[in-house]
CSV table of N, CA and C in Angstrom, one decimal:
chain,number,residue,atom,x,y,z
H,571,MET,N,94.5,87.5,91.1
H,571,MET,CA,94.5,87.1,93.0
H,571,MET,C,95.7,87.6,93.3
H,572,THR,N,95.9,88.5,94.2
H,572,THR,CA,97.3,88.5,94.6
H,572,THR,C,97.2,88.0,96.4
H,573,THR,N,97.9,87.2,97.0
H,573,THR,CA,97.9,86.8,98.5
H,573,THR,C,99.3,87.1,98.9
H,574,ARG,N,99.4,88.1,99.8
H,574,ARG,CA,100.7,88.7,100.4
H,574,ARG,C,100.3,88.0,101.9
H,575,GLY,N,101.3,87.1,102.2
H,575,GLY,CA,101.3,86.9,103.8
H,575,GLY,C,99.7,86.1,103.6
H,576,MET,N,98.8,86.5,104.8
H,576,MET,CA,97.7,85.8,104.4
H,576,MET,C,96.5,86.6,104.0
H,577,GLU,N,96.5,87.7,103.5
H,577,GLU,CA,95.7,88.4,102.7
H,577,GLU,C,95.4,88.0,101.4
H,578,THR,N,94.1,88.3,100.9
H,578,THR,CA,93.8,88.5,99.8
H,578,THR,C,93.0,89.5,98.9
H,579,ILE,N,94.4,90.1,98.1
H,579,ILE,CA,93.3,91.4,97.1
H,579,ILE,C,93.1,90.6,95.7
H,580,GLY,N,92.2,90.8,95.4
H,580,GLY,CA,91.6,90.3,94.0
H,580,GLY,C,90.9,89.2,94.2
H,581,TYR,N,90.2,88.9,95.1
H,581,TYR,CA,89.2,87.8,94.7
H,581,TYR,C,88.5,87.7,93.8
H,582,GLU,N,88.3,86.8,93.0
H,582,GLU,CA,87.9,86.8,91.8
H,582,GLU,C,86.7,85.7,91.6
H,583,TYR,N,85.3,86.5,92.0
H,583,TYR,CA,84.3,85.9,92.1
H,583,TYR,C,83.5,86.0,91.0
H,584,ASP,N,84.0,86.1,89.7
H,584,ASP,CA,83.4,86.1,88.7
H,584,ASP,C,84.4,86.4,87.1
H,585,GLU,N,84.7,85.3,86.1
H,585,GLU,CA,85.6,85.5,85.4
H,585,GLU,C,85.9,86.6,84.9
H,586,GLU,N,85.0,87.5,84.6
H,586,GLU,CA,85.3,89.0,83.9
H,586,GLU,C,85.4,89.9,84.8
H,587,SER,N,85.3,89.4,85.9
H,587,SER,CA,85.6,90.5,87.1
H,587,SER,C,87.1,91.3,87.0
H,588,ARG,N,87.1,92.3,87.4
H,588,ARG,CA,88.5,93.4,87.3
H,588,ARG,C,89.3,93.2,88.6
H,589,LYS,N,90.9,93.1,88.3
H,589,LYS,CA,91.3,94.1,89.7
H,589,LYS,C,90.9,94.8,90.3
H,590,PRO,N,90.9,94.8,92.0
H,590,PRO,CA,90.4,95.6,92.7
H,590,PRO,C,91.9,97.1,92.1
H,591,VAL,N,91.3,98.4,92.2
H,591,VAL,CA,92.4,99.8,92.3
H,591,VAL,C,92.3,100.2,93.6
H,592,ILE,N,93.6,100.1,94.5
H,592,ILE,CA,93.9,100.4,95.5
H,592,ILE,C,95.1,101.8,95.6
H,593,GLY,N,94.7,102.9,96.1
H,593,GLY,CA,95.6,104.0,96.2
H,593,GLY,C,97.2,103.7,96.8
H,594,ALA,N,97.5,105.0,97.1
H,594,ALA,CA,98.8,104.8,97.5
H,594,ALA,C,99.1,104.5,99.3
H,595,ASP,N,100.0,103.9,99.6
H,595,ASP,CA,100.2,103.6,101.2
H,595,ASP,C,99.2,103.0,101.7
H,596,PRO,N,98.5,101.8,101.4
H,596,PRO,CA,97.4,101.3,102.0
H,596,PRO,C,98.3,100.5,103.3
H,597,THR,N,97.7,100.0,104.3
H,597,THR,CA,98.1,98.8,105.4
H,597,THR,C,96.7,98.0,105.1
H,598,ILE,N,97.1,96.9,104.4
H,598,ILE,CA,96.1,96.0,104.3
H,598,ILE,C,96.5,94.7,105.5
H,599,ARG,N,96.0,94.3,106.6
H,599,ARG,CA,96.6,93.3,107.6
H,599,ARG,C,96.0,92.0,107.3
H,600,PRO,N,96.8,90.8,107.9
H,600,PRO,CA,96.3,89.8,107.6
H,600,PRO,C,95.1,89.1,107.6
H,601,GLY,N,94.8,88.6,107.0
H,601,GLY,CA,93.3,87.6,107.0
H,601,GLY,C,92.0,88.8,106.3
H,602,THR,N,92.3,89.8,105.5
H,602,THR,CA,91.8,90.6,105.0
H,602,THR,C,91.4,90.1,103.6
H,603,ILE,N,90.5,90.4,102.7
H,603,ILE,CA,90.0,89.8,101.9
H,603,ILE,C,89.3,91.1,100.9
H,604,ILE,N,89.8,91.4,99.7
H,604,ILE,CA,89.4,92.3,99.1
H,604,ILE,C,89.1,91.9,97.4
H,605,TYR,N,87.8,92.0,97.2
H,605,TYR,CA,87.4,91.4,95.9
H,605,TYR,C,87.8,92.1,94.8
H,606,ASN,N,87.6,91.4,93.5
H,606,ASN,CA,87.7,92.3,92.2
H,606,ASN,C,86.6,93.2,92.3
H,607,ASP,N,86.9,94.2,91.4
H,607,ASP,CA,85.8,95.1,91.4
H,607,ASP,C,85.7,96.5,92.3
H,608,VAL,N,86.8,96.5,92.9
H,608,VAL,CA,86.8,97.4,94.1
H,608,VAL,C,87.5,98.6,93.9
H,609,VAL,N,87.1,100.0,94.2
H,609,VAL,CA,88.0,101.1,93.9
H,609,VAL,C,88.2,101.5,95.2
H,610,ILE,N,89.7,101.9,95.6
H,610,ILE,CA,89.8,102.2,97.0
H,610,ILE,C,90.9,103.9,96.7
H,611,GLY,N,90.8,104.6,97.5
H,611,GLY,CA,91.8,105.9,97.8
H,611,GLY,C,92.8,105.5,98.3
H,612,ASP,N,93.5,106.2,98.8
H,612,ASP,CA,95.0,106.4,99.3
H,612,ASP,C,94.8,106.2,101.0
H,613,ARG,N,95.8,105.7,101.3
H,613,ARG,CA,96.3,105.6,102.6
H,613,ARG,C,94.8,104.5,103.3
H,614,PHE,N,94.6,103.6,102.4
H,614,PHE,CA,93.5,102.9,103.4
H,614,PHE,C,94.0,102.0,104.3
H,615,ASP,N,93.3,101.5,105.1
H,615,ASP,CA,93.9,101.1,106.6
H,615,ASP,C,92.8,100.0,106.9
H,616,THR,N,93.5,98.3,107.1
H,616,THR,CA,92.4,97.6,107.6
H,616,THR,C,92.7,96.8,109.3
H,617,GLY,N,91.8,96.3,109.7
H,617,GLY,CA,92.1,95.6,110.9
H,617,GLY,C,92.6,94.2,110.3
H,618,HIS,N,92.6,93.3,111.0
H,618,HIS,CA,92.7,91.7,110.5
H,618,HIS,C,91.4,91.4,110.5
H,619,PHE,N,91.5,90.6,109.0
H,619,PHE,CA,90.0,90.0,108.7
H,619,PHE,C,88.9,90.6,108.3
H,620,ALA,N,89.3,92.3,107.8
H,620,ALA,CA,88.3,92.9,107.0
H,620,ALA,C,87.8,91.8,105.9
H,621,LEU,N,87.0,92.5,105.3
H,621,LEU,CA,86.1,91.9,104.2
H,621,LEU,C,85.7,92.9,103.3
H,622,VAL,N,86.0,93.3,102.2
H,622,VAL,CA,85.6,94.1,101.2
H,622,VAL,C,85.2,93.7,100.0
H,623,ARG,N,83.8,93.7,99.6
H,623,ARG,CA,83.0,93.0,98.4
H,623,ARG,C,83.0,93.7,97.3
H,624,GLU,N,82.7,93.0,96.0
H,624,GLU,CA,82.9,93.8,94.9
H,624,GLU,C,81.5,94.5,94.9
H,625,GLY,N,82.4,95.9,93.7
H,625,GLY,CA,81.3,96.8,93.5
H,625,GLY,C,81.3,98.1,94.6
H,626,THR,N,82.1,97.9,95.3
H,626,THR,CA,82.5,98.7,96.5
H,626,THR,C,83.5,99.8,95.7
H,627,GLU,N,83.2,101.0,96.2
H,627,GLU,CA,84.1,102.2,96.2
H,627,GLU,C,84.2,103.2,97.4
H,628,ILE,N,85.2,103.0,97.8
H,628,ILE,CA,86.1,103.5,98.9
H,628,ILE,C,86.9,104.7,98.8
H,629,GLY,N,86.5,106.3,99.6
H,629,GLY,CA,87.6,107.2,99.5
H,629,GLY,C,88.7,107.1,100.0
H,630,ASP,N,89.5,108.2,100.0
H,630,ASP,CA,90.7,108.3,100.9
H,630,ASP,C,90.6,108.4,102.4
H,631,ASP,N,91.4,107.9,103.2
H,631,ASP,CA,92.1,107.9,104.8
H,631,ASP,C,91.2,107.0,105.1
H,632,VAL,N,90.6,105.7,104.8
H,632,VAL,CA,89.3,105.0,105.1
H,632,VAL,C,90.1,104.0,106.3
H,633,LEU,N,89.5,103.5,107.2
H,633,LEU,CA,89.6,102.5,108.4
H,633,LEU,C,88.4,101.2,108.1
H,634,VAL,N,89.0,100.0,107.7
H,634,VAL,CA,87.9,99.4,107.8
H,634,VAL,C,88.4,98.2,109.1
H,635,GLY,N,88.0,98.2,109.9
H,635,GLY,CA,88.6,97.5,111.2
H,635,GLY,C,88.5,96.1,111.3
H,636,THR,N,89.1,95.3,112.2
H,636,THR,CA,89.0,93.8,112.2
H,636,THR,C,87.6,93.4,112.5
H,637,ASN,N,87.6,92.1,111.3
H,637,ASN,CA,86.4,91.5,111.4
H,637,ASN,C,85.0,92.3,111.1
H,638,ALA,N,85.5,93.6,110.6
H,638,ALA,CA,84.3,94.4,109.6
H,638,ALA,C,84.0,93.7,108.4
H,639,VAL,N,82.7,94.2,107.9
H,639,VAL,CA,82.3,93.4,106.7
H,639,VAL,C,81.3,94.8,105.5
H,640,VAL,N,82.2,95.1,104.7
H,640,VAL,CA,81.7,95.6,103.8
H,640,VAL,C,81.1,94.9,103.1
H,641,ASP,N,79.9,94.8,102.2
H,641,ASP,CA,79.4,93.7,101.4
H,641,ASP,C,79.3,94.7,99.8
H,642,GLY,N,78.9,93.8,99.1
H,642,GLY,CA,79.0,94.6,97.4
H,642,GLY,C,78.1,95.8,97.3
H,643,THR,N,78.4,96.7,96.4
H,643,THR,CA,77.4,98.0,95.7
H,643,THR,C,77.8,98.9,96.6
H,644,THR,N,78.7,99.3,97.3
H,644,THR,CA,78.7,100.2,98.4
H,644,THR,C,79.6,101.2,98.1
H,645,THR,N,79.1,102.7,98.7
H,645,THR,CA,80.0,103.8,98.5
H,645,THR,C,80.7,104.2,100.0
H,646,ILE,N,81.7,104.3,100.4
H,646,ILE,CA,82.3,104.8,101.3
H,646,ILE,C,83.0,105.7,101.0
H,647,GLY,N,82.7,107.2,101.8
H,647,GLY,CA,83.7,108.5,101.7
H,647,GLY,C,84.5,108.4,102.3
H,648,SER,N,85.6,109.7,101.7
H,648,SER,CA,86.8,109.7,102.6
H,648,SER,C,86.7,109.8,104.1
H,649,SER,N,87.8,109.5,104.8
H,649,SER,CA,87.8,109.6,106.4
H,649,SER,C,86.9,109.1,107.1
H,650,ALA,N,86.3,108.1,106.9
H,650,ALA,CA,85.7,107.0,107.7
H,650,ALA,C,86.3,106.2,108.5
H,651,SER,N,85.4,106.0,109.3
H,651,SER,CA,86.3,104.8,110.4
H,651,SER,C,85.1,103.9,110.9
H,652,LEU,N,85.5,102.6,110.4
H,652,LEU,CA,84.7,101.2,110.7
H,652,LEU,C,85.1,100.5,112.0
H,653,GLN,N,84.8,100.6,112.9
H,653,GLN,CA,85.4,99.6,113.8
H,653,GLN,C,85.3,98.5,113.5
H,654,THR,N,85.7,97.7,114.6
H,654,THR,CA,85.9,96.4,115.1
H,654,THR,C,84.6,95.9,114.9
H,655,GLY,N,84.4,94.6,113.6
H,655,GLY,CA,82.8,94.2,113.8
H,655,GLY,C,81.7,94.6,113.2
H,656,ALA,N,82.0,95.9,112.7
H,656,ALA,CA,80.9,96.6,112.0
H,656,ALA,C,80.5,95.5,110.6
H,657,TYR,N,79.1,96.2,110.3
H,657,TYR,CA,78.5,95.3,109.5
H,657,TYR,C,78.0,96.4,108.3
H,658,VAL,N,78.2,96.5,107.1
H,658,VAL,CA,77.4,97.3,106.2
H,658,VAL,C,77.4,96.8,105.2
H,659,PRO,N,76.0,96.4,105.0
H,659,PRO,CA,75.3,96.1,103.7
H,659,PRO,C,75.5,96.7,102.3
H,660,ALA,N,75.1,95.8,101.3
H,660,ALA,CA,75.3,96.2,100.2
H,660,ALA,C,74.4,97.2,100.1
H,661,GLU,N,74.2,97.8,99.0
H,661,GLU,CA,73.3,99.2,98.6
H,661,GLU,C,73.4,100.4,99.6
H,662,SER,N,74.5,100.4,100.3
H,662,SER,CA,74.3,101.2,101.6
H,662,SER,C,75.3,102.4,101.3
H,663,THR,N,75.1,103.8,101.4
H,663,THR,CA,76.1,105.0,101.2
H,663,THR,C,76.6,105.5,102.5
H,664,ILE,N,77.7,105.5,102.6
H,664,ILE,CA,78.4,106.4,103.9
H,664,ILE,C,79.3,107.6,103.2
H,665,GLY,N,78.9,108.7,104.0
H,665,GLY,CA,79.5,109.8,103.4
H,665,GLY,C,81.0,110.2,104.0
H,666,ASP,N,81.6,111.3,104.1
H,666,ASP,CA,82.8,111.8,104.4
H,666,ASP,C,82.4,112.1,106.1
H,667,HIS,N,83.9,111.2,106.3
H,667,HIS,CA,83.9,111.4,108.2
H,667,HIS,C,82.8,111.0,109.0
H,668,VAL,N,82.5,110.1,108.7
H,668,VAL,CA,81.6,109.2,109.0
H,668,VAL,C,82.6,108.1,110.3
H,669,PHE,N,81.7,107.9,111.3
H,669,PHE,CA,82.5,107.0,112.2
H,669,PHE,C,81.2,105.8,112.7
H,670,LEU,N,81.8,104.6,112.6
H,670,LEU,CA,80.8,103.6,112.9
H,670,LEU,C,81.4,102.5,114.1
H,671,GLY,N,81.1,102.8,115.1
H,671,GLY,CA,81.5,102.1,116.4
H,671,GLY,C,81.5,100.7,116.3
H,672,PRO,N,82.3,100.2,117.0
H,672,PRO,CA,82.5,98.6,117.3
H,672,PRO,C,81.2,97.7,116.9
H,673,HIS,N,80.8,96.6,116.1
H,673,HIS,CA,79.6,96.1,115.9
H,673,HIS,C,78.3,96.9,115.7
H,674,ALA,N,78.8,98.1,115.2
H,674,ALA,CA,77.5,98.7,114.5
H,674,ALA,C,76.8,98.0,113.2
H,675,VAL,N,75.5,97.7,113.1
H,675,VAL,CA,74.9,96.8,111.7
H,675,VAL,C,74.0,97.5,111.3
H,676,LEU,N,74.3,97.8,110.1
H,676,LEU,CA,73.3,98.2,109.1
H,676,LEU,C,72.8,97.4,108.7
H,677,THR,N,71.5,97.4,107.9
H,677,THR,CA,70.8,96.5,107.6
H,677,THR,C,70.2,97.1,105.9
H,678,ASN,N,69.8,96.0,104.9
H,678,ASN,CA,69.2,96.5,104.1
H,678,ASN,C,68.4,95.5,103.3
H,679,ASP,N,67.6,94.7,104.1
H,679,ASP,CA,66.3,93.7,104.0
H,679,ASP,C,65.6,94.0,104.6
H,680,PRO,N,64.3,94.5,104.3
H,680,PRO,CA,63.3,94.8,105.6
H,680,PRO,C,62.4,93.4,105.6
H,681,TYR,N,62.6,92.6,105.0
H,681,TYR,CA,61.8,91.0,104.9
H,681,TYR,C,63.0,89.8,105.1
H,682,PRO,N,63.9,89.9,106.0
H,682,PRO,CA,64.8,88.8,105.8
H,682,PRO,C,64.0,87.4,105.5
H,683,LEU,N,64.1,86.8,104.7
H,683,LEU,CA,63.7,85.4,103.9
H,683,LEU,C,62.4,85.0,104.0
H,684,ARG,N,61.7,86.1,104.3
H,684,ARG,CA,60.2,86.2,103.7
H,684,ARG,C,59.5,86.5,102.7
H,685,ARG,N,59.9,87.4,101.8
H,685,ARG,CA,59.4,87.4,100.8
H,685,ARG,C,60.3,88.4,99.7
H,686,GLU,N,60.4,88.4,98.7
H,686,GLU,CA,61.5,88.9,97.4
H,686,GLU,C,61.1,90.5,97.6
H,687,THR,N,62.4,91.2,97.6
H,687,THR,CA,62.3,92.4,97.6
H,687,THR,C,63.3,93.3,97.3
H,688,ASP,N,63.4,94.5,96.8
H,688,ASP,CA,64.5,94.9,96.5
H,688,ASP,C,65.1,95.5,97.8
H,689,LEU,N,66.6,95.3,97.7
H,689,LEU,CA,67.2,95.8,99.0
H,689,LEU,C,68.1,97.4,98.7
H,690,GLU,N,67.8,97.9,100.1
H,690,GLU,CA,68.3,99.2,100.0
H,690,GLU,C,68.8,99.6,101.4
H,691,GLY,N,70.0,99.8,101.2
H,691,GLY,CA,70.4,100.3,102.3
H,691,GLY,C,70.5,101.4,103.1
H,692,PRO,N,71.0,101.9,104.0
H,692,PRO,CA,71.0,102.9,104.7
H,692,PRO,C,71.6,104.4,104.0
H,693,VAL,N,71.4,105.4,104.3
H,693,VAL,CA,72.4,106.4,104.0
H,693,VAL,C,72.9,107.4,104.7
H,694,LEU,N,74.2,107.3,105.3
H,694,LEU,CA,74.9,107.9,106.4
H,694,LEU,C,75.4,109.4,105.7
H,695,GLU,N,74.8,110.3,106.2
H,695,GLU,CA,75.3,111.3,105.8
H,695,GLU,C,76.8,111.7,106.1
H,696,ASP,N,77.3,113.2,105.7
H,696,ASP,CA,78.8,113.0,106.2
H,696,ASP,C,78.9,113.6,108.0
H,697,HIS,N,79.8,113.7,108.5
H,697,HIS,CA,80.2,113.7,110.1
H,697,HIS,C,79.1,113.0,111.0
H,698,VAL,N,78.6,111.9,110.3
H,698,VAL,CA,77.7,111.1,111.1
H,698,VAL,C,78.6,109.7,112.1
H,699,SER,N,78.0,109.9,113.4
H,699,SER,CA,78.9,109.0,114.2
H,699,SER,C,77.7,108.0,115.0
H,700,VAL,N,77.8,106.5,114.7
H,700,VAL,CA,77.2,105.7,115.3
H,700,VAL,C,78.0,104.9,116.4
H,701,GLY,N,77.3,104.9,117.4
H,701,GLY,CA,77.9,104.4,118.7
H,701,GLY,C,77.7,102.7,118.7
H,702,ALA,N,78.6,102.1,119.4
H,702,ALA,CA,78.7,100.4,119.5
H,702,ALA,C,77.5,99.8,119.7
H,703,ASN,N,77.5,99.0,119.1
H,703,ASN,CA,76.0,97.9,118.5
H,703,ASN,C,74.6,98.9,118.3
H,704,ALA,N,75.0,99.7,117.9
H,704,ALA,CA,73.8,100.4,117.4
H,704,ALA,C,73.1,99.6,115.6
H,705,THR,N,71.7,99.4,115.7
H,705,THR,CA,71.0,99.0,114.2
H,705,THR,C,70.7,100.0,113.7
H,706,ILE,N,70.8,100.4,112.3
H,706,ILE,CA,69.9,100.9,111.5
H,706,ILE,C,69.1,100.4,110.2
H,707,LEU,N,68.2,100.3,110.2
H,707,LEU,CA,67.3,99.6,109.5
H,707,LEU,C,67.3,100.3,108.0
H,708,PRO,N,66.9,99.7,107.1
H,708,PRO,CA,66.8,99.6,105.3
H,708,PRO,C,66.4,100.9,105.4
H,709,GLY,N,66.7,101.5,104.4
H,709,GLY,CA,66.3,102.7,103.7
H,709,GLY,C,66.2,104.1,104.6
H,710,VAL,N,66.9,103.8,106.0
H,710,VAL,CA,66.9,104.8,106.5
H,710,VAL,C,68.0,106.2,106.2
H,711,THR,N,67.7,107.2,106.5
H,711,THR,CA,68.6,108.4,106.1
H,711,THR,C,68.9,109.0,107.6
H,712,VAL,N,70.5,108.8,107.8
H,712,VAL,CA,71.0,109.9,109.2
H,712,VAL,C,71.5,110.9,108.5
H,713,GLY,N,71.0,112.1,109.1
H,713,GLY,CA,71.3,112.9,108.6
H,713,GLY,C,72.6,114.0,109.1
H,714,ARG,N,73.2,114.7,108.0
H,714,ARG,CA,74.6,115.0,108.2
H,714,ARG,C,74.8,115.6,109.9
H,715,GLU,N,76.0,115.4,110.7
H,715,GLU,CA,76.1,115.6,111.7
H,715,GLU,C,75.9,115.0,112.9
H,716,SER,N,74.6,114.3,112.7
H,716,SER,CA,74.0,113.7,113.8
H,716,SER,C,74.9,112.5,114.5
H,717,PHE,N,74.2,111.8,115.4
H,717,PHE,CA,74.9,111.1,116.5
H,717,PHE,C,73.7,110.0,116.4
H,718,VAL,N,74.4,108.7,116.5
H,718,VAL,CA,73.0,107.6,116.9
H,718,VAL,C,74.1,107.0,118.3
H,719,ALA,N,73.1,106.7,119.6
H,719,ALA,CA,73.6,106.6,120.8
H,719,ALA,C,73.9,105.0,120.2
H,720,ALA,N,75.0,104.5,121.3
H,720,ALA,CA,75.2,103.0,121.6
H,720,ALA,C,73.7,102.1,121.7
H,721,GLY,N,73.9,101.0,120.9
H,721,GLY,CA,72.2,100.5,121.3
H,721,GLY,C,71.2,101.2,120.9
H,722,ALA,N,71.1,101.8,120.0
H,722,ALA,CA,70.3,102.4,119.4
H,722,ALA,C,69.7,101.8,118.3
H,723,VAL,N,68.4,101.4,118.1
H,723,VAL,CA,67.5,100.7,117.0
H,723,VAL,C,67.0,101.9,116.0
H,724,VAL,N,67.6,102.3,115.1
H,724,VAL,CA,67.1,103.2,114.1
H,724,VAL,C,66.1,103.1,113.3
H,725,THR,N,64.5,103.3,113.1
H,725,THR,CA,63.9,102.8,112.3
H,725,THR,C,62.9,104.0,111.4
H,726,ASP,N,63.6,105.3,111.7
H,726,ASP,CA,62.9,106.4,110.6
H,726,ASP,C,64.2,107.1,110.5
H,727,ASP,N,64.2,107.9,109.6
H,727,ASP,CA,65.3,108.9,109.1
H,727,ASP,C,65.7,109.6,110.5
H,728,VAL,N,66.9,110.1,110.4
H,728,VAL,CA,67.4,111.1,111.4
H,728,VAL,C,67.5,112.2,110.8
H,729,PRO,N,67.1,113.6,111.2
H,729,PRO,CA,67.0,114.7,110.8
H,729,PRO,C,68.5,115.2,111.0
H,730,GLU,N,69.0,116.1,110.5
H,730,GLU,CA,70.6,116.7,110.3
H,730,GLU,C,70.7,117.0,112.0
H,731,ARG,N,72.0,117.2,112.3
H,731,ARG,CA,72.4,117.4,113.7
H,731,ARG,C,71.2,117.3,114.8
H,732,THR,N,71.0,115.6,114.9
H,732,THR,CA,70.1,115.3,115.7
H,732,THR,C,71.0,114.2,116.7
H,733,LEU,N,70.5,113.8,117.8
H,733,LEU,CA,70.9,112.6,118.4
H,733,LEU,C,70.0,111.8,118.6
H,734,ALA,N,70.0,110.5,118.3
H,734,ALA,CA,68.9,109.2,118.2
H,734,ALA,C,69.3,108.1,119.3
H,735,VAL,N,68.4,108.1,120.1
H,735,VAL,CA,68.5,107.1,121.2
H,735,VAL,C,67.6,106.4,121.5
H,736,GLY,N,67.8,105.2,122.0
H,736,GLY,CA,66.9,103.9,122.4
H,736,GLY,C,66.3,103.0,121.6
H,737,ALA,N,65.6,102.6,122.0
H,737,ALA,CA,65.1,101.3,120.8
H,737,ALA,C,63.6,101.1,120.9
H,738,PRO,N,62.7,101.6,120.1
H,738,PRO,CA,63.0,102.1,118.8
H,738,PRO,C,63.6,103.6,119.1
H,739,ALA,N,64.6,104.3,118.2
H,739,ALA,CA,65.2,105.3,118.8
H,739,ALA,C,64.2,106.4,118.6
H,740,SER,N,64.5,107.3,119.7
H,740,SER,CA,63.5,108.6,119.4
H,740,SER,C,64.5,109.8,119.3
H,741,HIS,N,64.5,111.3,118.7
H,741,HIS,CA,65.0,111.9,118.3
H,741,HIS,C,65.1,113.1,119.2
H,742,GLU,N,66.2,113.7,119.8
H,742,GLU,CA,66.5,115.0,120.5
H,742,GLU,C,67.5,115.6,120.0
H,743,PRO,N,67.6,117.0,120.5
H,743,PRO,CA,68.6,117.6,119.8
H,743,PRO,C,69.7,117.3,120.3
H,744,LEU,N,70.7,117.7,119.4
H,744,LEU,CA,72.0,117.3,119.3
H,744,LEU,C,72.7,117.9,120.6
H,745,PRO,N,73.1,117.2,122.1
H,745,PRO,CA,73.7,118.0,122.8
H,745,PRO,C,75.2,119.0,122.2
H,746,GLU,N,75.6,120.4,122.6
H,746,GLU,CA,76.4,121.5,122.2
H,746,GLU,C,77.7,120.6,122.1
H,747,SER,N,77.9,119.6,122.9
H,747,SER,CA,79.1,119.3,123.3
H,747,SER,C,79.6,118.0,122.2
H,748,LEU,N,78.5,117.7,121.4
H,748,LEU,CA,78.4,116.8,120.0
H,748,LEU,C,78.7,117.4,119.2
H,749,CYS,N,78.4,118.8,119.0
H,749,CYS,CA,77.9,119.6,117.6
H,749,CYS,C,79.6,119.9,116.9
H,750,GLY,N,79.5,120.0,115.9
H,750,GLY,CA,80.7,120.4,115.0
H,750,GLY,C,81.2,119.0,113.9
H,751,GLY,N,80.7,118.0,113.9
H,751,GLY,CA,81.2,117.0,112.9
H,751,GLY,C,82.6,116.0,113.3
H,752,ASN,N,83.2,115.3,112.8
H,752,ASN,CA,84.1,114.4,113.4
H,752,ASN,C,85.3,114.8,112.7
H,753,ASP,N,86.0,114.9,113.6
H,753,ASP,CA,88.1,114.8,113.1
H,753,ASP,C,88.1,113.4,113.1
H,754,ARG,N,89.4,112.9,112.3
H,754,ARG,CA,89.8,111.6,112.3
H,754,ARG,C,90.9,112.0,113.1
């Protein structure tokens, strides 16, 4: 385990765990904890007090914002941006050029504390945007270039290039002004 300032790189959760691999030119801010058995690409950036748990793989040019949590066994593509307070549970898959707004929440357990079940995080395909305070339920796939509106509660798969709005979310055609995917 390495502690530089107030961040922890290589939190040993198991005696046989391996130090994390982090690519070139990272910016890891104070309070951040990165567990062992994590692989991160180049130009990784965190806010303060970010958490990245074991078994996570992260691509290049990714931001994990202040107080954002990435639980273990998660895959995040390149050029993703997880804003302040975003929560990504274990068993989630996030594609390239994905944006999670402040306090967006992904979930992986359909029966919290009620019964034993396999966890299944959501899948966010490439160029997906998720607005602030939106919630995406377990096992849901949000299709390529789709947009989840702020505060939406997504209970069913969202087709490619679709706008999901409301609680529970309904699907609408993606407005022309939101077409074309995400730039970083």
